[in-house]
XYZ file of C-alpha atoms in Angstrom:
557
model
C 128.709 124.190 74.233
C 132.297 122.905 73.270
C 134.442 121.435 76.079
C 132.412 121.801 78.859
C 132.129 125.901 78.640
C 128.975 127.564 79.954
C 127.021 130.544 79.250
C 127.839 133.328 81.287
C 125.597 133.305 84.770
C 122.125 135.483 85.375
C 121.380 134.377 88.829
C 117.528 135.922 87.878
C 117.526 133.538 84.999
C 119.002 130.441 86.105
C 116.912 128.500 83.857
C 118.492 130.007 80.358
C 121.958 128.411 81.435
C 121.343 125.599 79.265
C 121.333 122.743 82.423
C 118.441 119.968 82.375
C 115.076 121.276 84.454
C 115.753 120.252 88.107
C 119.219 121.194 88.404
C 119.239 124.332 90.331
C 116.943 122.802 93.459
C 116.975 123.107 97.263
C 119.127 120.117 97.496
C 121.940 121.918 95.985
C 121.558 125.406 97.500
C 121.617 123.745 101.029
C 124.484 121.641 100.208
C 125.883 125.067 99.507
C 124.584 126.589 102.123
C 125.722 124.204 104.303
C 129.158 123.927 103.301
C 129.375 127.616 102.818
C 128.496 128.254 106.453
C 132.230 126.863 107.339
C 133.457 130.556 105.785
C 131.912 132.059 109.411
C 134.895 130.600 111.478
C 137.605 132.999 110.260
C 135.053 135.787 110.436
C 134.195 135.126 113.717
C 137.141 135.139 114.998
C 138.615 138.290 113.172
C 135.406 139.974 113.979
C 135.116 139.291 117.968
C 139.315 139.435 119.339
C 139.786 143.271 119.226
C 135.968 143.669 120.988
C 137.383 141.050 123.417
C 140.910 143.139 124.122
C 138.513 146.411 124.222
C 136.605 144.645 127.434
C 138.265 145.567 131.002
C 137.146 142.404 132.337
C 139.329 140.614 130.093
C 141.983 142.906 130.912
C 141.654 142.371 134.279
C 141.504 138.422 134.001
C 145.244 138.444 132.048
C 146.366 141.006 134.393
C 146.734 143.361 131.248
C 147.779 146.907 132.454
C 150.787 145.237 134.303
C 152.811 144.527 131.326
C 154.667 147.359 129.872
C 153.432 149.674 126.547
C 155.576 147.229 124.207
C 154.667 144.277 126.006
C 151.426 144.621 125.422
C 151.087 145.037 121.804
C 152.894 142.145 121.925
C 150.293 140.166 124.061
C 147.925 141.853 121.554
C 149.216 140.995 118.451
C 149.997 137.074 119.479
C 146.480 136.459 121.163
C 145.131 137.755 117.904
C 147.873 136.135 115.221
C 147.457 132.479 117.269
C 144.101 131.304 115.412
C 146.456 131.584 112.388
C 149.073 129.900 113.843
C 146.644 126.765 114.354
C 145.099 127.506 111.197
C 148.263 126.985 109.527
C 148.818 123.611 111.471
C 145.185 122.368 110.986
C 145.162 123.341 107.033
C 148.687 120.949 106.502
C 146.625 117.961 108.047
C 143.380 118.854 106.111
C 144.208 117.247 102.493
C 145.202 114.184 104.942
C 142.164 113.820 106.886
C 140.300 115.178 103.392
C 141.525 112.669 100.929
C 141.280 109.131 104.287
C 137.802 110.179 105.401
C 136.402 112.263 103.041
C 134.840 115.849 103.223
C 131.885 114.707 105.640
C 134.107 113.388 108.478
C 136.562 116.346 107.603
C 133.664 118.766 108.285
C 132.841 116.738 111.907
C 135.790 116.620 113.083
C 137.220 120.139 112.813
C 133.696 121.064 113.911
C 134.981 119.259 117.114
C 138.120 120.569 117.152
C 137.456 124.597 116.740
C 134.186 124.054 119.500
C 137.432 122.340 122.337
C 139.589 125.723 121.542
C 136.826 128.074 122.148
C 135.649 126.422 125.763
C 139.696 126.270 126.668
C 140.108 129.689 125.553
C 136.617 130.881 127.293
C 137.534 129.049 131.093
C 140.917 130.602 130.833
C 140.904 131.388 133.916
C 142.944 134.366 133.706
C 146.176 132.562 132.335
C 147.503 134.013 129.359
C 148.636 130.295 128.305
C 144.989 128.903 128.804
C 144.234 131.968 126.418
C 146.908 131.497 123.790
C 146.313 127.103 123.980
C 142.605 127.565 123.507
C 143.075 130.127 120.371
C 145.547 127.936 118.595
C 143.737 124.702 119.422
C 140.348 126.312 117.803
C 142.789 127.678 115.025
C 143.688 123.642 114.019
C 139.455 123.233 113.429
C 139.505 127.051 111.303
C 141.966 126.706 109.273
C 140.606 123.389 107.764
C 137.738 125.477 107.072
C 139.619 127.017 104.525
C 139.720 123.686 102.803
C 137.240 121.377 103.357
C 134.742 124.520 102.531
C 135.161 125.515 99.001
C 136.538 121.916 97.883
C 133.411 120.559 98.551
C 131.611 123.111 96.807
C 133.790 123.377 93.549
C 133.246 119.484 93.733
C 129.242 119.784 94.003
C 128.609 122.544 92.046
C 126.947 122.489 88.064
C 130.284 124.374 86.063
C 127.897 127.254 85.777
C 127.279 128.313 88.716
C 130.236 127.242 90.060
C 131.803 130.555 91.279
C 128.343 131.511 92.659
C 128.743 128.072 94.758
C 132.115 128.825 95.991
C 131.569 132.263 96.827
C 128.803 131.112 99.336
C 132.338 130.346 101.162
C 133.805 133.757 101.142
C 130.620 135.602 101.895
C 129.744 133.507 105.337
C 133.446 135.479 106.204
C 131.740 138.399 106.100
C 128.469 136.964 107.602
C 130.520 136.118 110.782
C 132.248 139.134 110.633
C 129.154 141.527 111.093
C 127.489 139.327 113.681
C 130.409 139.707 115.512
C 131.212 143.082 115.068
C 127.676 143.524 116.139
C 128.044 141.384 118.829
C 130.615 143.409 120.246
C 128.741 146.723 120.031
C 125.605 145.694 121.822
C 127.629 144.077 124.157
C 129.273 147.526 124.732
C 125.610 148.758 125.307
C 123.862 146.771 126.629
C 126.262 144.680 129.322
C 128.241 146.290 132.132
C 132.226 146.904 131.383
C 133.469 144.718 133.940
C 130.900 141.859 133.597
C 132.614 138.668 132.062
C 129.287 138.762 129.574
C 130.757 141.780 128.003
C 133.345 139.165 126.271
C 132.275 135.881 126.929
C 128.562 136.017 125.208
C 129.785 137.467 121.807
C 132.699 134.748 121.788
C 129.768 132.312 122.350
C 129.297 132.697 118.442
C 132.302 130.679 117.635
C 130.324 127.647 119.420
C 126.774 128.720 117.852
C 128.263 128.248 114.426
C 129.942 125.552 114.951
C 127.562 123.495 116.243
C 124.951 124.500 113.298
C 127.697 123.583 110.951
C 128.700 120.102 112.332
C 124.587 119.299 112.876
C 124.330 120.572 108.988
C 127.086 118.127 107.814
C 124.310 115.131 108.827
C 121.740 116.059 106.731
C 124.591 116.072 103.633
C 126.019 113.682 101.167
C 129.906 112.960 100.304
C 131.312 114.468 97.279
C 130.681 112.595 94.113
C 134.454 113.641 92.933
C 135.403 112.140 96.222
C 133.297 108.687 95.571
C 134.899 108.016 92.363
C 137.995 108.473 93.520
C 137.898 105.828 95.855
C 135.616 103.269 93.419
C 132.518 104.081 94.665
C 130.753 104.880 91.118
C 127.680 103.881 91.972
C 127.264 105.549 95.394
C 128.611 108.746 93.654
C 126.314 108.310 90.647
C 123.122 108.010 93.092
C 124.910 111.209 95.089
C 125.074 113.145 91.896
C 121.573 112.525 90.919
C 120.416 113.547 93.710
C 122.041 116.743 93.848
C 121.095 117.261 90.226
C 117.407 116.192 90.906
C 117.379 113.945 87.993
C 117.497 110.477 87.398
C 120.624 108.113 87.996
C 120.346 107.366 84.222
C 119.623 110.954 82.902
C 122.123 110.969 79.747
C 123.399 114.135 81.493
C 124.227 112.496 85.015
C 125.705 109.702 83.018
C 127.684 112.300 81.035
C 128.917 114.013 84.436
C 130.372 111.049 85.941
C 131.957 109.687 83.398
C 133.654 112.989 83.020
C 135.243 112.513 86.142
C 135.869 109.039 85.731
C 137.443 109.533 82.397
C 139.864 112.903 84.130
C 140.465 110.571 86.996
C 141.580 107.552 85.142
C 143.992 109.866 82.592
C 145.637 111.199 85.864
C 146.092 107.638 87.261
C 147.436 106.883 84.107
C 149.532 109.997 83.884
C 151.109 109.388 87.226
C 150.854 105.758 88.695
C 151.345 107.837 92.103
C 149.555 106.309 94.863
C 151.119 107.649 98.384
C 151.015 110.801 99.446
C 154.864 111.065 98.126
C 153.562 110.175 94.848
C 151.418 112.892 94.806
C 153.186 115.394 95.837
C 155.543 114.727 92.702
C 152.769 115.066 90.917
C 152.301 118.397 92.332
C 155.726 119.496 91.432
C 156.912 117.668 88.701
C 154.142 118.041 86.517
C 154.143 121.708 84.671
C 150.703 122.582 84.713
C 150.155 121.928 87.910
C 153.239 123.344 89.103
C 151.462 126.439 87.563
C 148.548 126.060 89.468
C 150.232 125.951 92.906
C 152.385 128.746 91.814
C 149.186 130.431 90.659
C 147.329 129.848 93.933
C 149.825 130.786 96.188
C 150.819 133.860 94.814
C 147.213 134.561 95.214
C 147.618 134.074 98.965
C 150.669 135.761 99.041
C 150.079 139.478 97.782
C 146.149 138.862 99.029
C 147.466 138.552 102.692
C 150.314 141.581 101.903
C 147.572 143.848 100.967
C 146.681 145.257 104.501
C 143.068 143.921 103.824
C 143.074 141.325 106.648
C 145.026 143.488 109.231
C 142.469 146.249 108.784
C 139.642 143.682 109.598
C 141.262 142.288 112.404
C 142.533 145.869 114.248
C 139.727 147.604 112.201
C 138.622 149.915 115.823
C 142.505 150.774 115.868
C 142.756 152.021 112.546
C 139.228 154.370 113.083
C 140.776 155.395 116.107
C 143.889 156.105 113.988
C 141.651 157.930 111.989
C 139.818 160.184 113.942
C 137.126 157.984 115.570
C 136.860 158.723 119.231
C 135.163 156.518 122.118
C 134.932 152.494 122.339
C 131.421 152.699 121.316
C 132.071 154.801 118.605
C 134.726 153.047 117.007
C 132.860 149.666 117.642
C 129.809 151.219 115.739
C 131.653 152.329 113.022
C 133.163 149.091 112.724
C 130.608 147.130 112.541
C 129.114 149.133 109.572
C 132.482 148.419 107.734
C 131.502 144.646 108.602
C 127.921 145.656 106.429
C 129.927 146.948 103.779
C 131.922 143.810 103.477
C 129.442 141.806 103.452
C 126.948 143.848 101.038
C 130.468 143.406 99.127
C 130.583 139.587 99.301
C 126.759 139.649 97.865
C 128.108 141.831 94.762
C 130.751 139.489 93.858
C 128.853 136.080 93.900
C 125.638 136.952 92.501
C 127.000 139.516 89.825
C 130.757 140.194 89.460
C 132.470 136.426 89.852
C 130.538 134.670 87.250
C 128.978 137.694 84.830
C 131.961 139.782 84.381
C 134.581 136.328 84.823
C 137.292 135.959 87.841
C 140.326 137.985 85.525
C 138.032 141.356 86.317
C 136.741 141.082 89.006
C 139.401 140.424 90.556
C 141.619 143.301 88.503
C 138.461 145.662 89.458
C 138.753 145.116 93.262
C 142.454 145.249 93.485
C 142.422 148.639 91.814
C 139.400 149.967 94.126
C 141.670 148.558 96.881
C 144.971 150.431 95.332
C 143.516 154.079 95.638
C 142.176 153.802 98.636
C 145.727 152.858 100.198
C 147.168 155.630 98.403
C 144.362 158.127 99.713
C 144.836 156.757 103.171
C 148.603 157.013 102.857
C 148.696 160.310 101.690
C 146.325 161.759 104.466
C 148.405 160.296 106.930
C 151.657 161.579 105.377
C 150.010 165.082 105.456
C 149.286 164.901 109.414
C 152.582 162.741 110.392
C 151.305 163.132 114.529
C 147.527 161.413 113.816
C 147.235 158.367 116.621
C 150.000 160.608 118.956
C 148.140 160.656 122.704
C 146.121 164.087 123.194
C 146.559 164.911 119.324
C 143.123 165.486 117.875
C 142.278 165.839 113.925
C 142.297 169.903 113.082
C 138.889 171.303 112.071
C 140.519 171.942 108.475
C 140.876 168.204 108.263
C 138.083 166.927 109.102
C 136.626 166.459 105.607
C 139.852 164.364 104.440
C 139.609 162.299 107.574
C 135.920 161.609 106.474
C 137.433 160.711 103.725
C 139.574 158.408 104.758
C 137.237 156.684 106.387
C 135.406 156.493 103.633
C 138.328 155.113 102.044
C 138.677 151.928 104.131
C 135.330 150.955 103.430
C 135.602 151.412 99.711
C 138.713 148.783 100.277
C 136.531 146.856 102.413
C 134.318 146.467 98.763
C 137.629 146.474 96.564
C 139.108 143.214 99.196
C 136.190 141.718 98.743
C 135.187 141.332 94.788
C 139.166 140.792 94.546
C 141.584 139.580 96.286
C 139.271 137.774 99.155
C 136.609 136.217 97.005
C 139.065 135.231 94.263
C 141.830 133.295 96.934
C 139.149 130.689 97.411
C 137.415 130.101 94.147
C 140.783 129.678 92.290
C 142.538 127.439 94.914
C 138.831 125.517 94.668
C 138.829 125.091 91.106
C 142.120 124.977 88.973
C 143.915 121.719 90.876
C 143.180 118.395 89.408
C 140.897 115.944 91.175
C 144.185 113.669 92.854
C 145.783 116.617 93.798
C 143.209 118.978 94.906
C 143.263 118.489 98.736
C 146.634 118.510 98.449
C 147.502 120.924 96.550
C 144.210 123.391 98.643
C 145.735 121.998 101.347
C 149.492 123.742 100.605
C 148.269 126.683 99.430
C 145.514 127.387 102.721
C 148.938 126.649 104.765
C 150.441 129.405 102.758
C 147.319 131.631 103.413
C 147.533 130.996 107.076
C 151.342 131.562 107.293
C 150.878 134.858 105.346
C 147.947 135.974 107.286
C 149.960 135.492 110.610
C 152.585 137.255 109.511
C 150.701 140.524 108.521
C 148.555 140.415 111.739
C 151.316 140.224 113.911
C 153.559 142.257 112.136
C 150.945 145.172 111.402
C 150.829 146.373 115.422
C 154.757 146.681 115.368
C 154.789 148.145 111.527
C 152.495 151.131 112.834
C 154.671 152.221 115.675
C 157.094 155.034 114.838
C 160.639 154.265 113.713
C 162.130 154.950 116.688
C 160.312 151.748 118.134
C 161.214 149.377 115.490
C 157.833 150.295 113.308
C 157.202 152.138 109.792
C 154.651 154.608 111.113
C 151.024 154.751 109.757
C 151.625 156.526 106.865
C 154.625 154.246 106.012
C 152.067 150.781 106.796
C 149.584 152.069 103.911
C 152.120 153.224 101.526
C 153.607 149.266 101.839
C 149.828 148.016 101.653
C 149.651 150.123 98.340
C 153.018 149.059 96.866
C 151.506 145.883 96.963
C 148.132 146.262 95.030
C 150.068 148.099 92.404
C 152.368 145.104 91.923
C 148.684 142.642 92.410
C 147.286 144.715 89.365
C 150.263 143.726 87.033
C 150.750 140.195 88.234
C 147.263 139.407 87.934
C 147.347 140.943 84.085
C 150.078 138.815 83.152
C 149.525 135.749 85.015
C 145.923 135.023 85.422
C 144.250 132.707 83.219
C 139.884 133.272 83.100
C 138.393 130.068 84.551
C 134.793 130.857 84.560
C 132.272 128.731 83.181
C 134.671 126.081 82.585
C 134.385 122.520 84.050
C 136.454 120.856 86.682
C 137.831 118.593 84.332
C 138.075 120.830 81.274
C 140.967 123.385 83.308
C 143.785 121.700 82.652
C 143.740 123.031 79.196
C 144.262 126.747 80.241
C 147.771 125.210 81.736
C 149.156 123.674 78.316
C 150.894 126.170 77.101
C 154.385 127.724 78.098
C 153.879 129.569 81.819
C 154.756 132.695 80.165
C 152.180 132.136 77.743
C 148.971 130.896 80.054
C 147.862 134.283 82.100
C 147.243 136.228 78.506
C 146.935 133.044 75.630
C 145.343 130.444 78.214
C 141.439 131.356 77.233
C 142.255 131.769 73.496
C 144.344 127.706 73.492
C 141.539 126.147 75.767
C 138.963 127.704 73.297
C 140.975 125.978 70.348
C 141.098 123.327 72.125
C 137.392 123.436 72.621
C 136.573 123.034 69.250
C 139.111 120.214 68.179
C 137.309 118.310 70.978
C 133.695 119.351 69.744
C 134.687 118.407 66.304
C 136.222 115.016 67.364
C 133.016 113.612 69.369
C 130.938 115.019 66.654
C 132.987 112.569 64.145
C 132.549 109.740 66.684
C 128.740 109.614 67.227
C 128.517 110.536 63.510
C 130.844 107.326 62.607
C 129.205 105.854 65.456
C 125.456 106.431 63.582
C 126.702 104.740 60.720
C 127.815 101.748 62.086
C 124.317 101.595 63.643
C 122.633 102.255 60.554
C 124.615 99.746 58.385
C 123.847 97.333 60.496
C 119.744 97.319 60.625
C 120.101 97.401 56.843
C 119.384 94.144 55.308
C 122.529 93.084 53.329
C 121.320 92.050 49.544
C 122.093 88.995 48.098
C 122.486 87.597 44.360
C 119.678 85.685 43.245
């Protein structure tokens, strides 16, 4: 296998990959596990506010129903856009705290962090500031999440399984995001409406995961990738074969890390950067990976414009907007969305991300996520006064509201085998090893920034023009717009990375940027084989040497 490509992934035949015996073992799958679990914070949280707004108790506590209709959506829309306002502080210090104490530390610390923000947040007291400190403090521990998470795992992870790894990430969003929206309903059930348990013991899952997550990190190792950057070969040899399962002088543990050594040694060489500053220029002035922080945060960009987020985060408002009547109700249907999303997530790491490659599976879920706007759109275009107080869905409608319901969670699926899955394995995978906290460190800033900016904006968008807002129908026709612009960028710009090593990449990025999203694959392959052919010279020259020497030389006589 030239230049470090794999065989495409059959997670039922793991063994046919072509990896040594050993290297798919339980030491690897709970690193992953682990490290995945960190993807539960940002589901957690999107999952639980709205069932928190929904209880009277924490109405009452914030004094709620004395602020006027405008103020609060307002109130709404910045308790629930304030985690991403922390997020986007806490992933700008995350390549920082990555790159001094490594991802171990990283992981116990914002472990720390996000569990302080949820107690402040939870003995609020009924001040709204209490409420909004709390949120953005846990926000600073989340949003390094974002980073720390699938760095790690791109970092630990065999090449060939390497999207499966990262998508453990993604898929503990969705995880978090059904216990909570679970949490909420049988909290609707089962606790009374003004009890401060209606709220209080779902938000307890922030500090439940947390906890497991920072207790995890103890049983772990430190990235290899991170070892050798900081001279420790030997420590990150012994990490690496134990990960592996294989001895530290197995000729293909020895083979791994001096692949890393050799890519990290070219970039010191490249660069000479050794400050922050200095890599940061590296960031920017270098082309290729200019393209790959271009790459990435475009990916955040139209990902976060989609509507998928906003729909997660208000998802009882937009069933009520629908049709759905009742808290319970909506709640309920809710949380199956959260089962969709998550059966979703499953889909796209065990099948989709590795068998089918990132380029269409990620094309596939945008366009699953394109109609269903449209559909959406159009049903609300055709009943304009849907989500009016007192107006009710006409009996003639009901089927197309059924089907619009239907639609959401068929964008639910589309979000996640796209956009949602894709944002972290790409960011994960395509920057090189001196850069990559910094340059997943810019880009999860991005994501954050973006993602505030839709949730907050959404509540205002949907109100009617006469308020300031775009209507409904005029929200999903944007979200559309989008995914119809996704589908073309993507085509153009997006280069296939599957199967492909950390430190074989950077040949997808050599050519022209105009040239990389549709020639990338067919250069690296070239490139592939120039490489193949060039070691096979070496240990063939190498063989001779060898065998001229242990041939006795003849002499006259």
């Amino acid at each position: 296998m030239a230049g470090g490509v794999k065989k495409p992934v059959n997670i039922f035949r793991l063994g046919d990959l072509g990896e040594p015996k050993g290297v798919f073992n339980w030491r690897l799958w709970f690193a992953v596990f682990s490290f995945g679990i960190l993807g539960a914070a940002r589901g957690v949280d999107e999952g639980l506010i709205t069932g928190a707004f929904k209880s009277k108790d924490f109405q009452r506590l914030i004094n709620f129903e004395s602020y006027s209709e405008s103020e609060q959506t307002n109130i709404k829309a910045n308790v629930s856009a304030m985690v991403q306002i922390g997020c986007v502080g806490g992933a700008l210090i995350a390549f920082t705290i990555c790159d001094k104490l490594g991802r171990l530390w990283a992981t116990r610390q914002l472990c720390m962090v996000w569990i302080i923000g949820i107690v402040i947040f939870m003995l609020n007291n009924g001040h709204l500031g209490a409420v909004y400190a709390g949120r953005f403090i846990a926000g600073i521990g989340i949003g390094q999440t974002a980073v720390v998470g699938p760095v790690y795992l791109a970092e630990i992870a065999p090449a060939s399984v390497r999207g499966l790894c990262t998508c453990a990430f993604s898929g503990s969003v969705y995880l978090g995001i059904v216990l909570a929206y679970f949490a909420n309903y049988g909290a609707s059930l089962h606790m009374a409406e003004y009890s401060n348990a209606r709220w209080l013991v779902p938000t307890s899952l922030h500090i439940m995961f947390a906890t497991v997550a920072l207790v995890l990190s103890f049983f772990q190792y430190e990235s290899p990738r991170f070892l050798v950057e900081n001279n420790q070969v030997d420590e990150a040899t012994k990490v690496m074969a134990r990960l592996r399962n294989l001895p530290v002088d197995d000729p293909y543990i020895i083979r791994e890390i001096s692949s890393i050594q050799h890519a990290y040694s070219l970039e010191l060489e490249a660069t000479k950067g050794v400050s922050w500053v200095g890599k940061l220029k590296e960031l920017l002035l270098i082309p290729s990976n200019l393209y790959c922080l271009y790459l990435a945060s475009m990916c955040q960009i139209l990902a976060q414009w989609s509507g998928a987020g906003s729909i997660t985060l208000y998802a009882p408002d937009f069933f009520s907007l629908l049709g759905i009547t009742g808290s319970s109700e909506s709640l309920l249907v809710t949380a199956v969305f959260g089962i969709v999303k998550f059966i979703a997530a499953l889909v796209a790491a065990l099948f989709l991300v590795e068998v089918i490659g990132r380029k269409r599976s990620l094309i596939l879920g945008i366009t699953l996520q394109a109609l269903t706007m449209v559909y959406v759109a159009g049903f609300l275009t055709a009943l304009p006064k849907l989500g009016q107080e007192g107006y009710e869905v006409p009996s003639a409608a009901i089927g197309a509201s059924r089907g619009a319901i239907a639609a959401i969670y068929i964008s639910g699926f589309g979000w996640v085998l796209g956009w949602n899955t894709m944002q972290y394995v790409l960011t994960a995978e395509i920057f090189p090893l001196r850069v990559r906290a910094l340059g997943t460190s810019w880009v999860m800033t991005l994501h954050f920034v973006s993602q505030y900016g839709n949730s907050r904006a959404v509540p205002n968008m949907l109100q009617s023009v006469s308020e300031g807002g775009i209507t409904p129908q005029g929200t999903f026709w944007c979200f559309a717009a989008v995914l119809l612009v996704s589908i073309a960028w993507v085509w153009f710009s997006v280069p296939e990375t599957a199967g492909r090593d950390l430190e074989s990449i950077h040949t997808l990025f050599e050519l022209p940027w105009y040239k990389i999203g549709l020639a990338g694959n067919k250069h690296a392959a070239e490139q592939d084989i120039v490489r193949h052919e060039k070691e096979e010279a070496a240990q063939n020259l190498d063989g001779h040497a060898q065998y001229v020497e242990t041939v006795p030389e003849k002499r006259d006589v």
